[in-house]
C-alpha positions as YAML, in Angstrom:
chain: A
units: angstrom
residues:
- id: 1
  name: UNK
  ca: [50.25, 129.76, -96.73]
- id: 2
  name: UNK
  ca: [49.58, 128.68, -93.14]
- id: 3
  name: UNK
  ca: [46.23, 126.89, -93.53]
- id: 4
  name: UNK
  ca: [45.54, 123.75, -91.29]
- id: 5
  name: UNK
  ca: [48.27, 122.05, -89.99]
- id: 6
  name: UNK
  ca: [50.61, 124.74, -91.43]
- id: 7
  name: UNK
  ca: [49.44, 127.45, -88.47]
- id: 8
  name: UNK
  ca: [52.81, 128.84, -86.29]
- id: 9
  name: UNK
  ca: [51.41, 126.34, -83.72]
- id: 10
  name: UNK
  ca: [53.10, 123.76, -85.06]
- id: 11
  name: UNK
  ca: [56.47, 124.92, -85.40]
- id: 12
  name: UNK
  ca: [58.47, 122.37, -83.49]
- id: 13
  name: UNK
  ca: [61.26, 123.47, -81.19]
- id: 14
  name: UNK
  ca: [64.21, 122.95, -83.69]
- id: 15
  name: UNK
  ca: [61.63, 125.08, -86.59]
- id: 16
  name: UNK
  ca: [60.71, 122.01, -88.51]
- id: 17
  name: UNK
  ca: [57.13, 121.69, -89.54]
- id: 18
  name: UNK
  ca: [55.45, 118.14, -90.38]
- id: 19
  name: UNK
  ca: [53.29, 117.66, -93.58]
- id: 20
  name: UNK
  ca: [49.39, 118.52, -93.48]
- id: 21
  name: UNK
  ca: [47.79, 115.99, -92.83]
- id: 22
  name: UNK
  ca: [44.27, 117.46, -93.05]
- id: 23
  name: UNK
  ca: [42.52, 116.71, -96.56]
- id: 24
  name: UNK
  ca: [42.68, 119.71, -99.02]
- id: 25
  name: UNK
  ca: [39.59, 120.94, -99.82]
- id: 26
  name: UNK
  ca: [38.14, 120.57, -103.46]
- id: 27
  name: UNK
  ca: [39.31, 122.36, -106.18]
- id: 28
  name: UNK
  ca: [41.56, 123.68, -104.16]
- id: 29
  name: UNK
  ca: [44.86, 122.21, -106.69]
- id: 30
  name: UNK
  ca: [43.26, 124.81, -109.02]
- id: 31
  name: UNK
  ca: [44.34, 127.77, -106.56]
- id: 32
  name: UNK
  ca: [47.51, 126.59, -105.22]
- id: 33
  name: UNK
  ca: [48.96, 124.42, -107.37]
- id: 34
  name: UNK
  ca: [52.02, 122.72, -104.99]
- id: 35
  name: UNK
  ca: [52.83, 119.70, -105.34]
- id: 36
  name: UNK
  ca: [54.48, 118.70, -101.62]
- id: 37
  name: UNK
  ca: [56.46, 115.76, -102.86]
- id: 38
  name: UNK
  ca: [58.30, 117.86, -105.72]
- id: 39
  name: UNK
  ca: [58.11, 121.23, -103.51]
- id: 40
  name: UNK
  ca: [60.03, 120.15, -99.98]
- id: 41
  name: UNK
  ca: [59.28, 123.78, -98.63]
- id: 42
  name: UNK
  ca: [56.33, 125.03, -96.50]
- id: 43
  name: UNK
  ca: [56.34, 128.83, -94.87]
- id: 44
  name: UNK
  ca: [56.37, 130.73, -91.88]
- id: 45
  name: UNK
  ca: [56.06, 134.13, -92.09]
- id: 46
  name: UNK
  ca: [56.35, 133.98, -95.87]
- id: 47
  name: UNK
  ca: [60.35, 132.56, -95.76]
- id: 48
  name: UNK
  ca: [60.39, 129.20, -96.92]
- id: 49
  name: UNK
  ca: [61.51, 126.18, -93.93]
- id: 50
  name: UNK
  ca: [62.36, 122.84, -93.66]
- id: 51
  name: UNK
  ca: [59.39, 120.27, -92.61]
- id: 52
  name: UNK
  ca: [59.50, 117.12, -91.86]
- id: 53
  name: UNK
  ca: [56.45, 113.71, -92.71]
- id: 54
  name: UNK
  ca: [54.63, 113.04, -89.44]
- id: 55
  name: UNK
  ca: [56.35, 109.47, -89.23]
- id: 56
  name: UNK
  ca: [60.09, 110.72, -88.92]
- id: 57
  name: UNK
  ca: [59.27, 113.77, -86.57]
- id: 58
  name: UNK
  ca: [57.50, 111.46, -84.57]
- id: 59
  name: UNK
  ca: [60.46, 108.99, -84.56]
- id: 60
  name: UNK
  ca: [63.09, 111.88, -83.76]
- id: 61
  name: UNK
  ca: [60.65, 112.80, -80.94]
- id: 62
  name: UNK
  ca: [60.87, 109.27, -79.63]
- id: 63
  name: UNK
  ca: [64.49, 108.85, -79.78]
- id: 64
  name: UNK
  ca: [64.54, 112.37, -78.15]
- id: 65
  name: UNK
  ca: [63.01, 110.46, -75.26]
- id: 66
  name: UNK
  ca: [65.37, 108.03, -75.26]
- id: 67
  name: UNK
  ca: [68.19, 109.74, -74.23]
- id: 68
  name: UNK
  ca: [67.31, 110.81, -70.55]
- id: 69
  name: UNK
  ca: [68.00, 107.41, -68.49]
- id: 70
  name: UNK
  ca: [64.70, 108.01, -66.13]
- id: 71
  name: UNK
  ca: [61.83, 108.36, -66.59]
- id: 72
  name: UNK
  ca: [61.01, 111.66, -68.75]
- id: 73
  name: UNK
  ca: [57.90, 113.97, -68.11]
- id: 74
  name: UNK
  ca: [56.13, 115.78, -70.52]
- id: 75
  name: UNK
  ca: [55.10, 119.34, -69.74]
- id: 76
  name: UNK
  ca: [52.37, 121.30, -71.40]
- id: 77
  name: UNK
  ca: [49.57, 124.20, -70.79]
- id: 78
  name: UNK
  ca: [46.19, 122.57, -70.95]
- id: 79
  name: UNK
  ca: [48.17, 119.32, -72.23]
- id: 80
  name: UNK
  ca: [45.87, 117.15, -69.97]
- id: 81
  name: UNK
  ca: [42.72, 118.22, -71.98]
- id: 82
  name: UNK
  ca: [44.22, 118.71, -75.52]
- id: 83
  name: UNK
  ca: [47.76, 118.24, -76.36]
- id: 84
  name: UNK
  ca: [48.50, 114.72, -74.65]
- id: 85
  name: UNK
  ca: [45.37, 113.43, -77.32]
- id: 86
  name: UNK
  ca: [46.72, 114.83, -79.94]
- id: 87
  name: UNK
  ca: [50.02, 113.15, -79.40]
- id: 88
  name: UNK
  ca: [48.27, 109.90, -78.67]
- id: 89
  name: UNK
  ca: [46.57, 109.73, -82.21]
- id: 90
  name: UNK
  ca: [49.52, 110.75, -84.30]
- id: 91
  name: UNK
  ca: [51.26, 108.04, -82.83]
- id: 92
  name: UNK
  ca: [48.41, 105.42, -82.81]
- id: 93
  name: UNK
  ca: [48.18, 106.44, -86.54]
- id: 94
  name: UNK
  ca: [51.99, 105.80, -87.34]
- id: 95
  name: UNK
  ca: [52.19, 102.34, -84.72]
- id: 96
  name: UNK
  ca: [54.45, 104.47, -82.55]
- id: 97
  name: UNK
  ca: [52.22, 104.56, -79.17]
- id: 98
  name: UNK
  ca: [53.67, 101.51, -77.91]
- id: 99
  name: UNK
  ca: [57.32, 103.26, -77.91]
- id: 100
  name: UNK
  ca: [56.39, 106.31, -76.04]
- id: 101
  name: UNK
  ca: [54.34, 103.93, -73.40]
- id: 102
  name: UNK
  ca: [57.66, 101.58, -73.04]
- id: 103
  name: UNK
  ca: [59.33, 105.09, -71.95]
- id: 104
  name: UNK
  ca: [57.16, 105.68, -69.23]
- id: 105
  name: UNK
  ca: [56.62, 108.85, -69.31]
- id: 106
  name: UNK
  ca: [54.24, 111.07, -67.47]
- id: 107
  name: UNK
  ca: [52.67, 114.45, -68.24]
- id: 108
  name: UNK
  ca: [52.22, 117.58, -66.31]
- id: 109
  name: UNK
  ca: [49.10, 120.19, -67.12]
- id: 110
  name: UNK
  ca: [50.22, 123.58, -66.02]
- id: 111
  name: UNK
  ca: [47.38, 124.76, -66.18]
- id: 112
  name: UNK
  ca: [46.40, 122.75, -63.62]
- id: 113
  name: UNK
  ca: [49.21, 123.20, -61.39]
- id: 114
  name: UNK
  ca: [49.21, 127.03, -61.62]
- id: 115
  name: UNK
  ca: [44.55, 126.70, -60.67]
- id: 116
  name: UNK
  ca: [46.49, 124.74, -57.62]
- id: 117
  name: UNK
  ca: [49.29, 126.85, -56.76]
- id: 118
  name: UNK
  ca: [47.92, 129.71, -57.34]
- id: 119
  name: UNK
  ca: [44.00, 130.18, -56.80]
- id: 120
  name: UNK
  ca: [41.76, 133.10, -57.35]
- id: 121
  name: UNK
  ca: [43.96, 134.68, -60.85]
- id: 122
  name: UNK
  ca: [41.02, 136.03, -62.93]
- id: 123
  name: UNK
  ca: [42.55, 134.00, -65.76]
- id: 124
  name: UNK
  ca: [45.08, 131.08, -66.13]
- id: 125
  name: UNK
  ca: [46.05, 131.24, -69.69]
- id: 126
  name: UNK
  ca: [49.60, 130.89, -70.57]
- id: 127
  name: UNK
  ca: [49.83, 134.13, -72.06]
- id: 128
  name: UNK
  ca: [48.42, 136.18, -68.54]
- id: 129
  name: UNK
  ca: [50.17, 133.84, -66.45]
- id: 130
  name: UNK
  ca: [53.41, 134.87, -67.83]
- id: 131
  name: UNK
  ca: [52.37, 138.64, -68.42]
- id: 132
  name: UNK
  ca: [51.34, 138.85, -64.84]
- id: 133
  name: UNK
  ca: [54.02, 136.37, -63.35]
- id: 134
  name: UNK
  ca: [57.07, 137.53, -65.21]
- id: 135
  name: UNK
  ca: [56.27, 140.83, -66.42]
- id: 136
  name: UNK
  ca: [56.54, 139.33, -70.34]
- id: 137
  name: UNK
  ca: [54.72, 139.21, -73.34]
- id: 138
  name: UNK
  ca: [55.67, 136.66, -75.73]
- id: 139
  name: UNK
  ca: [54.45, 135.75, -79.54]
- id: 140
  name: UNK
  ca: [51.44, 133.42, -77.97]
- id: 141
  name: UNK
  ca: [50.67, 130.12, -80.46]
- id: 142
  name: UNK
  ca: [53.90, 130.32, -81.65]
- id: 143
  name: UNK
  ca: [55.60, 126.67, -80.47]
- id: 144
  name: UNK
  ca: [59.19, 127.69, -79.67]
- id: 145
  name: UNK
  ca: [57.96, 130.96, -78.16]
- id: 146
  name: UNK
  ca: [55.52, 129.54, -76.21]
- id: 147
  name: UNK
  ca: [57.73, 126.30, -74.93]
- id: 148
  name: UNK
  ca: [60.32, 128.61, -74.32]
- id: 149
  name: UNK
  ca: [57.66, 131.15, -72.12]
- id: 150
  name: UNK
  ca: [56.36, 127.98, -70.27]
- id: 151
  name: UNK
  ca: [60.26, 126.62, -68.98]
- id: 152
  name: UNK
  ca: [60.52, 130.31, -67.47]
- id: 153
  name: UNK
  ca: [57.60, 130.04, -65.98]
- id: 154
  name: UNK
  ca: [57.38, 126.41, -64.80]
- id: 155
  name: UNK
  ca: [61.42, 126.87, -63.50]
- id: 156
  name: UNK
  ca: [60.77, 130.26, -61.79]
- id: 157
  name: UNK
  ca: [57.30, 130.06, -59.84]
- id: 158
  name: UNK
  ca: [56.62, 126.42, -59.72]
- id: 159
  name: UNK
  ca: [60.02, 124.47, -59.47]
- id: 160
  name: UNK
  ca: [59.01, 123.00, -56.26]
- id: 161
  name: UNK
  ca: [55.43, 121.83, -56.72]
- id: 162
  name: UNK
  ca: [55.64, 119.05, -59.68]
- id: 163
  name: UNK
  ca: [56.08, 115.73, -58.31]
- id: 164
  name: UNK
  ca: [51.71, 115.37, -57.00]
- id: 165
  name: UNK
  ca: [51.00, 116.92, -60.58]
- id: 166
  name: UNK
  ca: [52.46, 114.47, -62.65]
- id: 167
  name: UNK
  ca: [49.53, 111.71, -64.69]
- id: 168
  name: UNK
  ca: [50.39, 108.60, -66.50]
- id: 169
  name: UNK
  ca: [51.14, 108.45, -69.94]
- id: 170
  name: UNK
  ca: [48.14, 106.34, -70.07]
- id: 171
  name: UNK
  ca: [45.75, 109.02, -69.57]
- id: 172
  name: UNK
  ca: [44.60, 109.81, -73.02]
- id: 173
  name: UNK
  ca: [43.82, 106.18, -73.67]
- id: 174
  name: UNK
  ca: [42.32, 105.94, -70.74]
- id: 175
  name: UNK
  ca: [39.98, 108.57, -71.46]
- id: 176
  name: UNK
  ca: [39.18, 106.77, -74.78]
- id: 177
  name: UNK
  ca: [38.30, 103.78, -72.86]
- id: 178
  name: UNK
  ca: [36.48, 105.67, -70.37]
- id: 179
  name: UNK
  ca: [34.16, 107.37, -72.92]
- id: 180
  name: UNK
  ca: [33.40, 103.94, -74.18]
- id: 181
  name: UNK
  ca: [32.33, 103.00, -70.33]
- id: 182
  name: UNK
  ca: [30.27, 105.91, -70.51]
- id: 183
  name: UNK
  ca: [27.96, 105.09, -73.76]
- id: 184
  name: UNK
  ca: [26.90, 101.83, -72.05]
- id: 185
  name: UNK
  ca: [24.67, 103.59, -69.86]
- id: 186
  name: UNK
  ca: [22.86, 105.83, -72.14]
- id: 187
  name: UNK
  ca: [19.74, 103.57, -71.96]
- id: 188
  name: UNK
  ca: [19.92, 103.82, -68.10]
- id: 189
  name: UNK
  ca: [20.33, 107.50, -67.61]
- id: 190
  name: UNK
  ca: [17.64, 107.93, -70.35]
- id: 191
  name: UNK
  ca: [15.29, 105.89, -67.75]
- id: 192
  name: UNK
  ca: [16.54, 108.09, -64.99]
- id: 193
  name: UNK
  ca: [17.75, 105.14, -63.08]
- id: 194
  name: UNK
  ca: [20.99, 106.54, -62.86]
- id: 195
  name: UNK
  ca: [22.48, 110.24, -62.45]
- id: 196
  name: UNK
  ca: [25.25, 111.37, -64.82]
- id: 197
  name: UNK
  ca: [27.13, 111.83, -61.79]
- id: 198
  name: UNK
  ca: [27.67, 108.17, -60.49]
- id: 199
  name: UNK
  ca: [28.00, 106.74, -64.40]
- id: 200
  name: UNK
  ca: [30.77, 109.28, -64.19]
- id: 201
  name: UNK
  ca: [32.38, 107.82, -61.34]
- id: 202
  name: UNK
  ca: [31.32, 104.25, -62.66]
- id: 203
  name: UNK
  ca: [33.17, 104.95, -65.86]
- id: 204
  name: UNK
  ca: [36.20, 106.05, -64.08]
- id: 205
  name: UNK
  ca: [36.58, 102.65, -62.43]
- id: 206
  name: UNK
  ca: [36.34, 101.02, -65.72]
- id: 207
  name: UNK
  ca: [33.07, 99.83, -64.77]
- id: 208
  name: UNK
  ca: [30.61, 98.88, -68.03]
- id: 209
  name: UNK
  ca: [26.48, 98.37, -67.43]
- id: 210
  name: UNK
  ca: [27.58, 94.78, -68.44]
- id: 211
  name: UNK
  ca: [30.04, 94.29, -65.41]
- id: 212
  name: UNK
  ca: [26.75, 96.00, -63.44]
- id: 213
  name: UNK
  ca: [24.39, 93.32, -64.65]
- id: 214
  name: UNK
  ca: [26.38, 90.25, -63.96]
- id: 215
  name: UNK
  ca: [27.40, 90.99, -60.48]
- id: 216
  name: UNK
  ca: [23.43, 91.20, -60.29]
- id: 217
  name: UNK
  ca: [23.07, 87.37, -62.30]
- id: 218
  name: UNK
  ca: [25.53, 86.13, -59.91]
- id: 219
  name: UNK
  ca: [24.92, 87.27, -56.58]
- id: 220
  name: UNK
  ca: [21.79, 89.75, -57.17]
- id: 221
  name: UNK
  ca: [21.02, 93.06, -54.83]
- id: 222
  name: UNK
  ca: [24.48, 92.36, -52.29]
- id: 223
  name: UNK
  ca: [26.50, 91.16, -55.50]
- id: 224
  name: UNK
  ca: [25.41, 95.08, -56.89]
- id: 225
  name: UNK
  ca: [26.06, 96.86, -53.72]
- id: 226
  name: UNK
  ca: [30.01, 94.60, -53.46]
- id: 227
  name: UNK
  ca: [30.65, 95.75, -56.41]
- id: 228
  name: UNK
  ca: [29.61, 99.55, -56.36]
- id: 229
  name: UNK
  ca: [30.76, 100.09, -52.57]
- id: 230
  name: UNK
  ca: [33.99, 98.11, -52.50]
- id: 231
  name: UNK
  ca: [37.19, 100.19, -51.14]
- id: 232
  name: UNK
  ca: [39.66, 101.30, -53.98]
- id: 233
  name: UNK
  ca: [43.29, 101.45, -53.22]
- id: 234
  name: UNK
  ca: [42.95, 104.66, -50.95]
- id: 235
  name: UNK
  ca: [40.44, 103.76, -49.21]
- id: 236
  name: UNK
  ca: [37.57, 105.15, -50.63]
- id: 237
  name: UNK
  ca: [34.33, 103.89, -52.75]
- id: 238
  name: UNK
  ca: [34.93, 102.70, -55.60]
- id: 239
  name: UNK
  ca: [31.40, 104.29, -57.13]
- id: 240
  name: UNK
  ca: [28.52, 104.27, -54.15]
- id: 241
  name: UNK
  ca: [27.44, 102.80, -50.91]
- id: 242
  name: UNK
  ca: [24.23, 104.28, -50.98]
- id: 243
  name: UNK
  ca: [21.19, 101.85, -50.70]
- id: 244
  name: UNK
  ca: [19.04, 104.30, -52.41]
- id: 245
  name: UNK
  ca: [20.81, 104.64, -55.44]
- id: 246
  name: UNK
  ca: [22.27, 100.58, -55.41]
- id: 247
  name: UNK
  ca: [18.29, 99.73, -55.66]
- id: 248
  name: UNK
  ca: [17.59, 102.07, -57.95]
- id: 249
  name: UNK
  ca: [20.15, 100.47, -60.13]
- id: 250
  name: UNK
  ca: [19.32, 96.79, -59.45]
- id: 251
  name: UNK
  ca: [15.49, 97.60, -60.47]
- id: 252
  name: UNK
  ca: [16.48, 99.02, -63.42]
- id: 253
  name: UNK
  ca: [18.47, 95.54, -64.29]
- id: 254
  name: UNK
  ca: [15.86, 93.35, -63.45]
- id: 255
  name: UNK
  ca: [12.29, 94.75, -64.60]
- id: 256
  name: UNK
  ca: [10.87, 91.21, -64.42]
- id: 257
  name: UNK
  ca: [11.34, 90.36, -60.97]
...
């Protein structure tokens, strides 16, 4: 049976699977009638291994951490888009996020380091990266396998290159906050008064319509234009300096005037 959360992909590296935690569908006790609290076995490749419940894998992962003195990076293929969420809301389900964040630990995508490192490839999977980079082929989706693939890879051809490419741990909450920035400017993108592009960049700089809208009640058209032009940290603008755009904006926030 390898249905849901019982696909290879989540063999761990030591073989141990966690419990399904996706819903079974109806009926479905009438066609496979296991009982996972009385049967302590799941499958792979039809022999019968050891799993363990989210919580506890997610502990032994944490005290994993805990042994390297500085400050531990996690590596993955695609990991900024997918994998570093996923880990974020297993642990924000079982109260653990706050114990990987008090690790600070950082994340490095691969895939993006390889699109870096490496431009023009026709593809930058892990599986073609490997096959055209080692000369390998390797059981793809297949956890140890591929973790195993990705240290030969990352230690042969890209040993050098991953201090720039490392991201906070914060990212995939950051994201989550960021999306939240994003919805408060439907209404204003619906009216055309601003472009996806600069909400975007808005967003980014954890910038709401709200914070928009009282820089305008306090200080009006220059308390806007402070706001969206001001210098981050490296020097650049925070989300525009263009007057064009700034008015377009402050109309939109005060239709009476």
């Amino acid at each position: 049976m390898r249905e849901g959360r019982i696909y290879e992909s989540e063999i761990g590296i030591n073989n141990e699977k966690l419990d399904e935690e996706i819903p079974a569908p109806m009926n479905a006790s009438l066609c496979i009638p296991i009982d996972i609290s009385t049967a302590p076995l799941m499958f792979y490749n039809l022999q019968p291994v050891s799993y363990k419940l989210p919580h506890e894998a997610l502990t032994d992962f944490i005290t994993f951490l805990s042994k390297y003195p500085s400050k531990p990076v996690l590596v993955g293929h695609n990991i900024k888009r997918f994998d570093c969420h996923v880990l974020y809301h297993s642990l924000k389900a079982n109260q653990m996020w706050n114990e990987l964040s008090s690790h600070k630990c950082g994340f490095i995508d691969t895939m993006e380091l390889f699109k870096k490192i490496m431009p023009g490839l026709p593809s930058y999977s892990q599986t073609i990266l490997v096959s055209e980079l080692l000369g390998k082929n390797y059981c793809a989706h297949n956890a140890v396998d591929d973790t195993r693939a990705l240290f030969k890879l990352l230690t042969t051809k890209a040993l050098n290159n991953l201090d720039s490419f490392v991201f906070h741990v914060s990212h995939p909450y950051d994201c989550i906050v960021q999306q939240d920035n994003l919805k408060s400017y439907n209404e204003a993108i619906a009216s055309k008064a601003i472009t996806r592009a600069t909400v975007l960049k808005a967003s980014k700089s954890n910038l709401k319509l709200s914070h928009l809208n009282l820089s305008v009640e306090r200080m009006g058209l220059e308390g806007l234009k402070a706001l969206l032009s001001e210098k981050t940290d490296r020097g650049n603008v925070r989300v525009t300096n263009c007057m064009k755009v700034i008015q377009k904006i402050f109309d939109f926030l005060t239709p009476e005037s």
